[in-house]
Amino acid sequence: MGTATHEDAIRTLYRQVIRGWNEHSASGMSAPFAADGELIGFDGSHLIGRAAIFTHLHDVFSHHLTPPFVYKIKSACLLSEEVGMVRAMVGMIPPGKDELDPALHAHQTLVAKKQGEQWEAVLFQNTPAQFHGRPELVEQFTEELRPLMRQQLF
């Protein structure tokens, strides 16, 4: 499998995680993780293991109406033959709204490892992108995501 194909595989893995969130599916979002994979949430929560990730997400989706992610993959690369990384920017449109809420902007990083012929997420980190005191960066971030809203959500 060539470098481009591996990079496509880790992009696909990232999209599976996002699709799981957007579909409010704990199993869909946790399935791409390695058995010992880690998730660091927007609020700083840190979960270790696919089972713990599933349980946490099941709880979240059962008790909260979570807004979907609008995302843009900024880069995907191999760090070695068996380790890859995806960097993305995301925004969210809260329920009942039709615009991105800048308070929910984040940078996401997914680190994946190749296990046999399959790629698995070993780390998914969702870091708030608040740009404190720099409103021009908030606006730039929003404007970069805005064109993707229609194709990803509607």
mmCIF file of C-alpha atoms in Angstrom:
data_model
loop_
_atom_site.group_PDB
_atom_site.id
_atom_site.type_symbol
_atom_site.label_atom_id
_atom_site.label_comp_id
_atom_site.label_asym_id
_atom_site.label_seq_id
_atom_site.Cartn_x
_atom_site.Cartn_y
_atom_site.Cartn_z
ATOM 1 C CA MET A 1 0.000 0.000 0.000
ATOM 2 C CA GLY A 2 1.500 3.355 -1.022
ATOM 3 C CA THR A 3 1.837 6.470 1.111
ATOM 4 C CA ALA A 4 -1.202 8.142 -0.512
ATOM 5 C CA THR A 5 -3.337 5.068 0.180
ATOM 6 C CA HIS A 6 -2.269 5.003 3.844
ATOM 7 C CA GLU A 7 -3.038 8.709 4.155
ATOM 8 C CA ASP A 8 -6.465 8.063 2.619
ATOM 9 C CA ALA A 9 -7.008 5.283 5.162
ATOM 10 C CA ILE A 10 -6.290 7.550 8.119
ATOM 11 C CA ARG A 11 -8.513 10.287 6.627
ATOM 12 C CA THR A 12 -11.271 7.681 6.379
ATOM 13 C CA LEU A 13 -10.666 6.670 9.999
ATOM 14 C CA TYR A 14 -11.041 10.315 11.067
ATOM 15 C CA ARG A 15 -14.287 10.632 9.077
ATOM 16 C CA GLN A 16 -15.626 7.478 10.789
ATOM 17 C CA VAL A 17 -15.053 9.059 14.207
ATOM 18 C CA ILE A 18 -16.787 12.271 13.103
ATOM 19 C CA ARG A 19 -19.679 10.373 11.498
ATOM 20 C CA GLY A 20 -20.189 8.472 14.763
ATOM 21 C CA TRP A 21 -20.445 11.769 16.652
ATOM 22 C CA ASN A 22 -22.719 13.369 14.076
ATOM 23 C CA GLU A 23 -25.020 10.324 14.099
ATOM 24 C CA HIS A 24 -25.074 10.256 17.927
ATOM 25 C CA SER A 25 -23.709 6.727 17.782
ATOM 26 C CA ALA A 26 -21.476 5.657 20.656
ATOM 27 C CA SER A 27 -20.627 2.434 18.843
ATOM 28 C CA GLY A 28 -19.966 4.271 15.575
ATOM 29 C CA MET A 29 -17.621 6.756 17.203
ATOM 30 C CA SER A 30 -15.799 4.292 19.463
ATOM 31 C CA ALA A 31 -15.391 1.454 16.914
ATOM 32 C CA PRO A 32 -12.427 3.057 15.046
ATOM 33 C CA PHE A 33 -10.396 3.181 18.282
ATOM 34 C CA ALA A 34 -7.764 0.658 19.288
ATOM 35 C CA ALA A 35 -8.690 -1.386 22.368
ATOM 36 C CA ASP A 36 -6.352 0.891 24.372
ATOM 37 C CA GLY A 37 -7.072 4.064 22.363
ATOM 38 C CA GLU A 38 -7.459 7.422 24.082
ATOM 39 C CA LEU A 39 -9.904 10.280 23.642
ATOM 40 C CA ILE A 40 -9.375 13.763 25.066
ATOM 41 C CA GLY A 41 -12.593 15.743 24.837
ATOM 42 C CA PHE A 42 -13.323 19.442 24.329
ATOM 43 C CA ASP A 43 -13.942 19.771 28.076
ATOM 44 C CA GLY A 44 -10.649 18.078 28.957
ATOM 45 C CA SER A 45 -12.144 14.676 29.779
ATOM 46 C CA HIS A 46 -9.632 11.887 29.179
ATOM 47 C CA LEU A 47 -10.826 8.394 28.384
ATOM 48 C CA ILE A 48 -8.639 5.354 27.891
ATOM 49 C CA GLY A 49 -9.865 2.265 26.073
ATOM 50 C CA ARG A 50 -12.520 1.659 23.450
ATOM 51 C CA ALA A 51 -14.941 0.357 26.099
ATOM 52 C CA ALA A 52 -14.552 3.481 28.278
ATOM 53 C CA ILE A 53 -14.952 5.699 25.202
ATOM 54 C CA PHE A 54 -18.131 3.844 24.246
ATOM 55 C CA THR A 55 -19.582 4.112 27.769
ATOM 56 C CA HIS A 56 -18.813 7.830 28.009
ATOM 57 C CA LEU A 57 -20.282 8.582 24.581
ATOM 58 C CA HIS A 58 -23.360 6.452 25.249
ATOM 59 C CA ASP A 59 -23.947 8.559 28.358
ATOM 60 C CA VAL A 60 -23.382 11.826 26.477
ATOM 61 C CA PHE A 61 -25.693 10.895 23.599
ATOM 62 C CA SER A 62 -28.368 9.583 25.988
ATOM 63 C CA HIS A 63 -28.519 12.804 28.009
ATOM 64 C CA HIS A 64 -27.564 15.611 25.622
ATOM 65 C CA LEU A 65 -28.557 16.860 22.201
ATOM 66 C CA THR A 66 -25.045 17.224 20.785
ATOM 67 C CA PRO A 67 -24.498 19.478 17.790
ATOM 68 C CA PRO A 68 -22.833 17.950 14.729
ATOM 69 C CA PHE A 69 -19.308 18.724 13.630
ATOM 70 C CA VAL A 70 -18.532 20.618 10.446
ATOM 71 C CA TYR A 71 -14.921 19.743 9.661
ATOM 72 C CA LYS A 72 -12.043 20.481 7.360
ATOM 73 C CA ILE A 73 -9.080 18.126 7.255
ATOM 74 C CA LYS A 74 -5.998 20.336 7.190
ATOM 75 C CA SER A 75 -3.408 17.582 6.819
ATOM 76 C CA ALA A 76 -2.889 13.848 6.870
ATOM 77 C CA CYS A 77 0.564 12.348 6.996
ATOM 78 C CA LEU A 78 2.505 9.270 7.907
ATOM 79 C CA LEU A 79 4.872 9.584 10.855
ATOM 80 C CA SER A 80 6.266 6.125 10.112
ATOM 81 C CA GLU A 81 5.140 3.119 8.079
ATOM 82 C CA GLU A 82 2.673 2.180 10.809
ATOM 83 C CA VAL A 83 1.738 5.520 12.409
ATOM 84 C CA GLY A 84 -0.206 8.381 10.862
ATOM 85 C CA MET A 85 -1.802 11.635 11.922
ATOM 86 C CA VAL A 86 -4.751 13.749 10.803
ATOM 87 C CA ARG A 87 -5.164 17.387 11.790
ATOM 88 C CA ALA A 88 -8.545 19.032 11.305
ATOM 89 C CA MET A 89 -10.479 22.121 12.242
ATOM 90 C CA VAL A 90 -14.093 21.829 13.345
ATOM 91 C CA GLY A 91 -17.062 23.947 14.204
ATOM 92 C CA MET A 92 -20.549 23.134 15.448
ATOM 93 C CA ILE A 93 -24.026 24.441 14.789
ATOM 94 C CA PRO A 94 -26.083 24.234 17.997
ATOM 95 C CA PRO A 95 -29.585 22.715 17.814
ATOM 96 C CA GLY A 96 -32.128 25.234 16.560
ATOM 97 C CA LYS A 97 -29.455 27.484 15.043
ATOM 98 C CA ASP A 98 -28.260 27.835 11.470
ATOM 99 C CA GLU A 99 -24.803 29.298 12.042
ATOM 100 C CA LEU A 100 -21.549 28.026 13.505
ATOM 101 C CA ASP A 101 -21.012 28.944 17.154
ATOM 102 C CA PRO A 102 -17.420 30.255 17.454
ATOM 103 C CA ALA A 103 -17.376 29.230 21.128
ATOM 104 C CA LEU A 104 -17.422 25.608 19.908
ATOM 105 C CA HIS A 105 -14.567 25.845 17.380
ATOM 106 C CA ALA A 106 -11.792 23.313 17.916
ATOM 107 C CA HIS A 107 -8.665 21.803 16.471
ATOM 108 C CA GLN A 108 -8.737 18.023 16.313
ATOM 109 C CA THR A 109 -5.839 15.626 16.061
ATOM 110 C CA LEU A 110 -6.158 11.920 15.397
ATOM 111 C CA VAL A 111 -3.135 9.660 15.702
ATOM 112 C CA ALA A 112 -3.558 6.241 14.128
ATOM 113 C CA LYS A 113 -1.536 3.062 14.049
ATOM 114 C CA LYS A 114 -1.634 0.218 11.586
ATOM 115 C CA GLN A 115 -2.615 -3.042 13.227
ATOM 116 C CA GLY A 116 -2.210 -5.810 10.662
ATOM 117 C CA GLU A 117 -4.045 -4.455 7.609
ATOM 118 C CA GLN A 118 -6.317 -2.139 9.614
ATOM 119 C CA TRP A 119 -5.752 1.376 10.895
ATOM 120 C CA GLU A 120 -6.946 2.179 14.446
ATOM 121 C CA ALA A 121 -7.216 5.452 16.326
ATOM 122 C CA VAL A 122 -4.819 5.516 19.267
ATOM 123 C CA LEU A 123 -5.421 9.162 20.200
ATOM 124 C CA PHE A 124 -8.166 11.622 19.332
ATOM 125 C CA GLN A 125 -7.801 15.068 20.877
ATOM 126 C CA ASN A 126 -10.362 17.853 20.572
ATOM 127 C CA THR A 127 -8.797 21.186 21.623
ATOM 128 C CA PRO A 128 -10.857 24.385 21.876
ATOM 129 C CA ALA A 129 -9.850 27.067 19.348
ATOM 130 C CA GLN A 130 -10.833 30.218 21.193
ATOM 131 C CA PHE A 131 -8.078 32.599 20.040
ATOM 132 C CA HIS A 132 -8.511 34.763 23.153
ATOM 133 C CA GLY A 133 -8.217 38.448 22.318
ATOM 134 C CA ARG A 134 -7.836 37.777 18.579
ATOM 135 C CA PRO A 135 -11.308 38.088 17.033
ATOM 136 C CA GLU A 136 -9.860 38.213 13.528
ATOM 137 C CA LEU A 137 -8.618 34.619 13.950
ATOM 138 C CA VAL A 138 -12.043 33.505 15.189
ATOM 139 C CA GLU A 139 -13.628 35.071 12.106
ATOM 140 C CA GLN A 140 -11.018 33.523 9.795
ATOM 141 C CA PHE A 141 -11.638 30.085 11.327
ATOM 142 C CA THR A 142 -15.419 30.509 10.945
ATOM 143 C CA GLU A 143 -15.116 31.676 7.344
ATOM 144 C CA GLU A 144 -12.966 28.685 6.440
ATOM 145 C CA LEU A 145 -15.619 26.284 7.778
ATOM 146 C CA ARG A 146 -18.766 28.124 6.632
ATOM 147 C CA PRO A 147 -18.726 26.835 2.991
ATOM 148 C CA LEU A 148 -18.580 23.241 4.268
ATOM 149 C CA MET A 149 -21.807 23.519 6.294
ATOM 150 C CA ARG A 150 -24.154 22.875 3.374
ATOM 151 C CA GLN A 151 -22.291 19.886 1.949
ATOM 152 C CA GLN A 152 -21.717 18.183 5.320
ATOM 153 C CA LEU A 153 -24.962 18.844 7.166
ATOM 154 C CA PHE A 154 -27.793 19.450 4.729
#
